[in-house]
């Protein structure tokens, strides 16, 4: 019997637990370790920020679906991974042993790296349901006395789609409340150009997103380093292509949502051979760590080199379908490993993304996500908002039912000629 532990029950971790359970032997044990007993659908947090969703709309109790799928749920925080001993040391002093460990923790949000950043400072966040709820409370107060808004992503961030979504959704909500004329908006990003997305663009995302911002009267600053955030202003250094200072902006601010830098979680940081200097898990083409092959990694917590050189640090996003392709590769490989075989499956890292703007949006397909690509396509339209709502309901339905995929999903992917495995 093999004991397989999945650390983290976010987008990748929950699906991984379900899919691994299907692929390994019946006698093998699958355990999910998570800080909470619930799953939160993070892509809906920009809607929570403006009151379009409540907590109960996007949170799923994990106890029943995991029990149904014969996955043991351990609720608790891991203090440290001990790969030499093949165990997790928990914060309560207990240990969880494993034969194979799948790390799916997501990142630690490094708000502390910039003075005044984050929910404990002067900016809001959509990275966690608790942050989004606090952001909604602040948004309601802001709407009673509106002023300048700043939205974007700081240096070292590696997920840009939610920043664009949040800016457009806030803009849409302000128009609905008929106070848009009282709110100057600025988009501040470490990207070298609008629509870069950490991916050097996909199709014409540059043109599409610039056009959206012009239509919505949102100004932007690219190649931006946020130096400091104060209660009423953000100090931003705009740099040239060679990294030299172009201009220092002191932007007035009454409300802001900025995506923070990401780094590896404390449970894995500073473990030589397991993670890179930033704390992200090092994996090979089979999603295994080279030094500790019994440890596998997926999702935002793994190390991926940046796409080309940029004047300001720009991380690579790990999008939903890309993560699901990692999940499938890991599940198939573990199925081989527990049966005494060598792993052979590789994730495609293809990406299908839907960015909702409240009354429209942008969708794109990148095959693979990291260029050069076989498919490089993007489009905008009002249908994207409806598609995002449909995807939210579909994905939450999968989590509640304890499924990793459905017949309809596979049929749609086949029509798009988009696959999870090479």
Coordinates of C-alpha atoms in Angstrom, one line a residue:
X1 CA 0.0 0.0 0.0
X2 CA 1.2 3.5 -0.9
X3 CA 0.3 6.6 1.2
X4 CA -0.1 9.6 -1.1
X5 CA -0.5 13.1 0.5
X6 CA -1.7 16.1 -1.3
X7 CA -0.7 19.3 0.5
X8 CA -3.2 22.1 -0.3
X9 CA -6.8 21.9 -1.4
X10 CA -7.1 24.9 -3.8
X11 CA -7.9 24.7 -7.5
X12 CA -5.2 22.2 -8.2
X13 CA -5.1 20.3 -4.9
X14 CA -8.8 19.3 -4.8
X15 CA -8.9 18.1 -8.4
X16 CA -5.5 16.3 -7.9
X17 CA -6.9 14.4 -4.8
X18 CA -9.9 13.3 -6.8
X19 CA -8.0 12.3 -9.9
X20 CA -5.2 10.5 -8.1
X21 CA -7.8 8.5 -6.2
X22 CA -9.1 7.3 -9.6
X23 CA -5.7 6.4 -11.0
X24 CA -3.9 4.6 -8.1
X25 CA -4.7 1.2 -6.8
X26 CA -7.7 0.7 -4.5
X27 CA -5.5 -0.3 -1.5
X28 CA -3.5 3.0 -1.8
X29 CA -4.3 5.7 0.6
X30 CA -5.0 9.3 -0.6
X31 CA -4.9 12.1 2.0
X32 CA -5.6 15.8 1.4
X33 CA -4.0 18.2 3.9
X34 CA -5.5 21.7 4.0
X35 CA -5.6 24.6 6.5
X36 CA -9.4 24.9 6.1
X37 CA -12.3 22.4 5.6
X38 CA -13.5 24.3 2.6
X39 CA -12.6 25.1 -1.0
X40 CA -12.9 28.7 -2.3
X41 CA -13.3 29.5 -6.0
X42 CA -10.7 32.3 -6.2
X43 CA -11.6 33.4 -9.8
X44 CA -14.9 34.8 -8.4
X45 CA -13.2 37.0 -5.8
X46 CA -13.3 40.1 -8.1
X47 CA -17.1 39.7 -8.1
X48 CA -17.1 39.4 -4.3
X49 CA -15.1 42.7 -4.1
X50 CA -18.0 44.7 -5.6
X51 CA -20.9 42.7 -4.0
X52 CA -21.8 40.5 -7.0
X53 CA -21.2 37.3 -5.0
X54 CA -21.4 36.4 -1.4
X55 CA -19.1 34.0 0.4
X56 CA -21.6 31.1 0.4
X57 CA -21.9 31.4 -3.4
X58 CA -18.3 30.4 -4.0
X59 CA -17.3 28.3 -1.0
X60 CA -17.7 24.5 -0.9
X61 CA -17.5 22.2 2.2
X62 CA -14.9 19.5 1.4
X63 CA -15.8 16.9 4.0
X64 CA -18.7 15.2 2.1
X65 CA -17.3 15.1 -1.4
X66 CA -13.9 13.9 -0.2
X67 CA -15.4 11.2 1.9
X68 CA -17.6 10.1 -1.0
X69 CA -14.4 9.7 -3.2
X70 CA -12.4 7.9 -0.4
X71 CA -10.0 10.8 0.2
X72 CA -9.2 11.5 3.8
X73 CA -9.2 15.2 4.7
X74 CA -6.8 16.4 7.3
X75 CA -7.6 20.0 8.4
X76 CA -4.5 21.7 9.7
X77 CA -1.5 23.8 8.7
X78 CA 1.8 22.2 7.7
X79 CA 4.7 23.9 9.4
X80 CA 7.5 22.2 7.4
X81 CA 7.9 19.6 4.8
X82 CA 10.6 17.1 5.9
X83 CA 11.6 15.3 2.6
X84 CA 14.5 13.4 4.2
X85 CA 12.0 11.8 6.7
X86 CA 9.1 11.7 4.2
X87 CA 6.7 13.5 6.5
X88 CA 4.9 16.8 7.1
X89 CA 5.5 18.5 10.5
X90 CA 2.2 20.2 11.4
X91 CA 1.9 23.4 13.5
X92 CA 0.2 21.5 16.3
X93 CA 3.3 19.3 16.7
X94 CA 1.8 16.2 14.9
X95 CA 3.2 14.6 11.8
X96 CA 1.7 13.3 8.6
X97 CA 3.9 10.6 6.9
X98 CA 3.8 9.9 3.2
X99 CA 5.3 7.7 0.5
X100 CA 4.5 10.3 -2.1
X101 CA 3.8 14.0 -1.6
X102 CA 2.0 16.3 -4.1
X103 CA 2.7 19.9 -3.2
X104 CA -0.3 22.1 -4.3
X105 CA -0.1 24.9 -1.7
X106 CA -0.4 27.9 -4.0
X107 CA 1.9 30.8 -3.1
X108 CA 2.5 32.9 0.0
X109 CA 1.3 36.5 -0.6
X110 CA 4.3 38.7 0.0
X111 CA 2.5 41.9 1.0
X112 CA 5.3 42.7 3.4
X113 CA 7.8 43.3 0.6
X114 CA 6.3 46.7 -0.2
X115 CA 5.5 49.2 2.6
X116 CA 1.8 49.8 2.9
X117 CA 0.7 47.0 0.6
X118 CA -2.1 44.7 1.3
X119 CA -5.2 44.3 3.6
X120 CA -3.2 45.2 6.6
X121 CA -1.9 48.3 4.8
X122 CA -3.7 50.5 2.3
X123 CA -4.6 48.2 -0.6
X124 CA -7.2 45.5 -1.1
X125 CA -6.7 42.0 -2.5
X126 CA -8.7 39.4 -4.4
X127 CA -6.3 36.6 -3.7
X128 CA -8.4 35.1 -0.8
X129 CA -12.1 35.2 0.0
X130 CA -11.4 36.9 3.3
X131 CA -9.5 39.7 1.5
X132 CA -12.3 40.1 -1.0
X133 CA -14.9 40.4 1.7
X134 CA -12.9 43.0 3.5
X135 CA -12.4 44.8 0.1
X136 CA -16.2 44.9 -0.5
X137 CA -16.8 46.5 2.9
X138 CA -14.1 49.1 2.0
X139 CA -15.7 49.5 -1.5
X140 CA -19.1 50.3 -0.1
X141 CA -17.5 53.0 2.1
X142 CA -15.6 54.3 -0.8
X143 CA -18.8 54.6 -3.0
X144 CA -20.3 57.0 -0.3
X145 CA -17.3 59.3 -0.8
X146 CA -15.7 58.4 -4.2
X147 CA -12.3 59.5 -5.5
X148 CA -9.2 58.2 -7.4
X149 CA -8.9 54.4 -7.8
X150 CA -5.7 52.5 -8.6
X151 CA -5.7 48.8 -9.7
X152 CA -2.9 46.6 -10.9
X153 CA -0.1 44.2 -10.1
X154 CA 3.2 45.0 -8.4
X155 CA 6.7 43.9 -9.3
X156 CA 7.2 40.2 -8.7
X157 CA 3.5 39.3 -9.2
X158 CA 2.9 36.3 -11.4
X159 CA -0.9 36.5 -12.1
X160 CA -2.2 39.5 -14.1
X161 CA -5.6 38.4 -15.3
X162 CA -7.4 39.1 -12.0
X163 CA -5.9 42.7 -12.0
X164 CA -7.5 43.5 -15.4
X165 CA -10.8 41.8 -14.3
X166 CA -10.9 43.8 -11.1
X167 CA -10.2 47.1 -12.9
X168 CA -13.0 46.5 -15.5
X169 CA -15.5 45.1 -13.0
X170 CA -15.0 48.1 -10.6
X171 CA -15.4 50.4 -13.6
X172 CA -18.7 48.6 -14.6
X173 CA -20.1 48.8 -11.1
X174 CA -19.2 52.5 -10.8
X175 CA -21.2 53.1 -14.0
X176 CA -24.1 51.2 -12.6
X177 CA -24.1 53.3 -9.5
X178 CA -23.8 56.4 -11.7
X179 CA -20.6 57.6 -9.9
X180 CA -18.1 56.8 -12.6
X181 CA -17.6 60.5 -13.4
X182 CA -16.3 61.0 -9.9
X183 CA -13.6 58.4 -10.1
X184 CA -10.3 58.8 -12.0
X185 CA -8.9 55.3 -12.6
X186 CA -5.2 54.3 -13.2
X187 CA -3.9 50.8 -13.9
X188 CA -0.4 50.3 -12.5
X189 CA 1.5 47.2 -13.6
X190 CA 5.0 45.7 -13.7
X191 CA 4.3 44.3 -17.2
X192 CA 6.3 45.9 -20.0
X193 CA 3.0 46.6 -21.9
X194 CA -0.7 46.3 -21.4
X195 CA -1.8 42.7 -22.2
X196 CA 1.6 41.1 -21.6
X197 CA 0.0 39.0 -18.8
X198 CA 3.4 37.5 -17.9
X199 CA 3.2 35.6 -21.2
X200 CA 4.5 38.1 -23.7
X201 CA 0.8 38.5 -24.8
X202 CA -1.5 35.9 -26.3
X203 CA -2.8 36.8 -29.8
X204 CA -3.8 40.5 -29.7
X205 CA -4.3 40.8 -26.0
X206 CA -2.2 44.0 -26.2
X207 CA -4.6 45.6 -28.6
X208 CA -7.8 44.2 -27.1
X209 CA -6.9 45.3 -23.5
X210 CA -5.6 48.7 -24.5
X211 CA -8.8 49.3 -26.5
X212 CA -10.9 48.3 -23.4
X213 CA -9.0 50.7 -21.2
X214 CA -9.3 53.6 -23.6
X215 CA -13.0 53.0 -24.0
X216 CA -13.4 53.0 -20.2
X217 CA -11.1 56.0 -19.6
X218 CA -8.6 54.1 -17.5
X219 CA -5.1 55.4 -17.7
X220 CA -2.1 53.1 -17.3
X221 CA 1.5 53.0 -16.2
X222 CA 3.7 50.0 -17.3
X223 CA 7.2 49.0 -16.3
X224 CA 6.1 50.1 -12.8
X225 CA 7.7 49.5 -9.4
X226 CA 5.5 50.3 -6.5
X227 CA 7.8 51.9 -4.0
X228 CA 5.4 52.7 -1.2
X229 CA 1.7 52.9 -0.5
X230 CA 0.3 55.5 1.9
X231 CA -3.3 56.1 3.0
X232 CA -4.0 58.6 0.3
X233 CA -1.4 58.0 -2.4
X234 CA 0.8 55.4 -4.1
X235 CA 4.4 56.2 -5.0
X236 CA 5.4 54.5 -8.3
X237 CA 8.7 54.4 -10.1
X238 CA 8.2 54.0 -13.9
X239 CA 11.4 52.7 -15.5
X240 CA 12.9 52.7 -19.0
X241 CA 13.8 49.6 -21.0
X242 CA 17.3 49.6 -19.5
X243 CA 15.9 49.7 -16.0
X244 CA 16.8 53.3 -15.3
X245 CA 14.2 55.6 -13.7
X246 CA 11.9 57.3 -16.2
X247 CA 9.6 59.1 -13.8
X248 CA 8.4 59.0 -10.2
X249 CA 4.6 59.2 -9.9
X250 CA 2.8 60.2 -6.8
X251 CA -0.7 59.0 -7.5
X252 CA -3.6 60.2 -5.4
X253 CA -5.7 57.2 -4.2
X254 CA -8.9 56.6 -2.3
X255 CA -9.3 52.9 -3.1
X256 CA -6.9 50.4 -4.5
X257 CA -6.6 46.7 -5.3
X258 CA -3.0 45.6 -6.1
X259 CA -1.9 42.0 -6.7
X260 CA 1.1 41.3 -4.5
X261 CA 4.5 39.5 -5.2
X262 CA 4.3 35.8 -4.8
X263 CA 6.8 33.5 -3.0
X264 CA 6.8 29.9 -1.8
X265 CA 5.0 29.1 1.4
X266 CA 7.1 28.8 4.6
X267 CA 6.5 25.0 4.7
X268 CA 8.7 24.5 1.7
X269 CA 11.0 27.6 1.7
X270 CA 14.7 27.2 2.2
X271 CA 14.8 23.4 1.6
X272 CA 17.9 22.9 -0.6
X273 CA 17.1 21.0 -3.8
X274 CA 13.4 21.2 -3.3
X275 CA 12.8 24.9 -4.1
X276 CA 14.5 27.8 -5.9
X277 CA 15.7 30.9 -4.0
X278 CA 12.2 32.4 -4.2
X279 CA 10.7 29.3 -2.5
X280 CA 9.0 27.7 -5.5
X281 CA 9.1 23.9 -6.0
X282 CA 11.5 22.7 -8.7
X283 CA 10.0 20.0 -10.9
X284 CA 11.0 18.1 -14.0
X285 CA 8.9 17.3 -17.1
X286 CA 7.0 14.6 -15.1
X287 CA 6.2 17.2 -12.3
X288 CA 8.7 15.4 -10.0
X289 CA 11.4 17.1 -7.9
X290 CA 14.9 16.0 -9.2
X291 CA 16.4 15.6 -5.7
X292 CA 13.3 14.1 -4.0
X293 CA 11.5 12.1 -6.8
X294 CA 8.8 11.1 -4.4
X295 CA 7.8 14.7 -4.2
X296 CA 5.7 16.2 -7.0
X297 CA 4.5 19.7 -7.5
X298 CA 1.7 21.5 -9.4
X299 CA 0.1 24.9 -9.7
X300 CA 1.2 28.3 -8.6
X301 CA 3.8 26.9 -6.1
X302 CA 6.1 25.4 -8.8
X303 CA 9.1 27.2 -10.3
X304 CA 8.7 28.4 -13.9
X305 CA 11.4 30.8 -15.5
X306 CA 10.1 34.2 -16.7
X307 CA 9.1 34.6 -20.4
X308 CA 12.0 36.7 -21.6
X309 CA 13.8 39.6 -20.0
X310 CA 11.7 42.6 -18.7
X311 CA 12.8 45.8 -17.0
X312 CA 10.7 45.0 -13.9
X313 CA 10.3 41.5 -12.6
X314 CA 7.3 39.8 -14.2
X315 CA 6.4 36.3 -13.1
X316 CA 4.7 33.6 -15.2
X317 CA 1.0 32.9 -14.3
X318 CA -0.1 29.3 -13.8
X319 CA -3.6 29.4 -15.2
X320 CA -6.5 27.1 -14.5
X321 CA -6.3 24.7 -17.4
X322 CA -2.5 24.7 -17.3
X323 CA -2.8 23.6 -13.6
X324 CA -5.4 20.9 -14.6
X325 CA -2.9 19.5 -17.2
X326 CA -0.3 19.2 -14.4
X327 CA -2.9 17.4 -12.3
X328 CA -3.7 14.9 -15.0
X329 CA 0.0 14.2 -15.6
X330 CA 0.7 13.7 -11.9
X331 CA -2.3 11.4 -11.5
X332 CA -1.3 9.3 -14.5
X333 CA 2.4 9.2 -13.3
X334 CA 1.5 8.2 -9.8
X335 CA -0.7 5.4 -11.2
X336 CA 2.4 4.1 -13.0
X337 CA 4.8 4.7 -10.1
X338 CA 2.8 2.7 -7.4
X339 CA 2.6 -0.2 -9.9
X340 CA 6.4 -0.2 -10.2
X341 CA 6.7 1.5 -13.5
X342 CA 8.6 4.7 -14.6
X343 CA 6.4 7.8 -15.2
X344 CA 5.9 8.7 -18.9
X345 CA 3.2 11.4 -18.9
X346 CA 3.9 15.1 -19.5
X347 CA 1.5 18.0 -19.1
X348 CA 0.9 20.1 -22.1
X349 CA 0.7 23.4 -20.1
X350 CA -2.0 24.5 -22.6
X351 CA -4.1 27.5 -21.4
X352 CA -7.8 28.4 -21.9
X353 CA -8.6 31.7 -20.1
X354 CA -11.7 33.8 -19.6
X355 CA -11.3 37.3 -18.2
X356 CA -14.6 38.8 -17.2
X357 CA -15.0 42.6 -17.4
X358 CA -18.5 42.8 -15.9
X359 CA -20.3 43.4 -19.2
X360 CA -17.9 41.7 -21.6
X361 CA -14.4 40.3 -21.5
X362 CA -11.5 38.7 -23.2
X363 CA -10.9 35.0 -23.8
X364 CA -7.8 33.4 -25.2
X365 CA -6.3 30.0 -26.0
X366 CA -2.5 29.5 -25.8
X367 CA -1.1 26.1 -26.8
X368 CA 1.2 25.9 -24.9
X369 CA 1.0 28.7 -22.5
X370 CA 4.7 29.4 -22.7
X371 CA 5.7 30.7 -26.2
X372 CA 6.5 29.8 -28.9
X373 CA 3.0 28.4 -29.5
X374 CA 1.1 26.1 -31.8
X375 CA -2.1 28.2 -31.1
X376 CA -2.0 31.8 -30.2
X377 CA -5.6 33.2 -30.2
X378 CA -7.6 35.8 -28.4
X379 CA -11.0 37.5 -28.8
X380 CA -13.3 39.9 -26.9
X381 CA -17.1 40.1 -26.6
X382 CA -20.1 40.3 -24.4
X383 CA -20.5 36.5 -24.4
X384 CA -17.3 36.2 -22.2
X385 CA -19.2 37.5 -19.1
X386 CA -21.8 34.8 -19.6
X387 CA -19.1 32.1 -20.2
X388 CA -17.4 33.0 -17.0
X389 CA -20.6 32.6 -15.0
X390 CA -21.2 29.3 -16.7
X391 CA -17.7 28.1 -15.9
X392 CA -18.0 29.2 -12.2
X393 CA -21.2 27.1 -11.8
X394 CA -19.6 24.1 -13.7
X395 CA -16.4 24.1 -11.7
X396 CA -18.1 24.4 -8.3
X397 CA -20.4 21.6 -9.4
X398 CA -17.3 19.4 -10.0
X399 CA -15.9 20.1 -6.6
X400 CA -19.2 19.4 -4.9
X401 CA -19.6 16.1 -6.8
X402 CA -16.1 15.0 -6.2
X403 CA -15.2 14.9 -9.9
X404 CA -12.0 15.9 -11.7
X405 CA -13.6 16.0 -15.2
X406 CA -16.8 15.2 -17.0
X407 CA -17.8 13.8 -20.4
X408 CA -19.0 17.2 -21.5
X409 CA -15.7 18.8 -20.6
X410 CA -13.7 16.3 -22.5
X411 CA -16.0 16.6 -25.5
X412 CA -15.6 20.4 -25.5
X413 CA -11.8 20.2 -25.2
X414 CA -11.7 17.7 -28.1
X415 CA -13.7 20.2 -30.3
X416 CA -11.1 22.9 -29.4
X417 CA -8.3 20.4 -30.0
X418 CA -6.9 21.3 -26.6
X419 CA -5.4 18.5 -24.5
X420 CA -4.0 18.0 -21.0
X421 CA -1.3 15.5 -21.9
X422 CA 1.4 15.5 -24.6

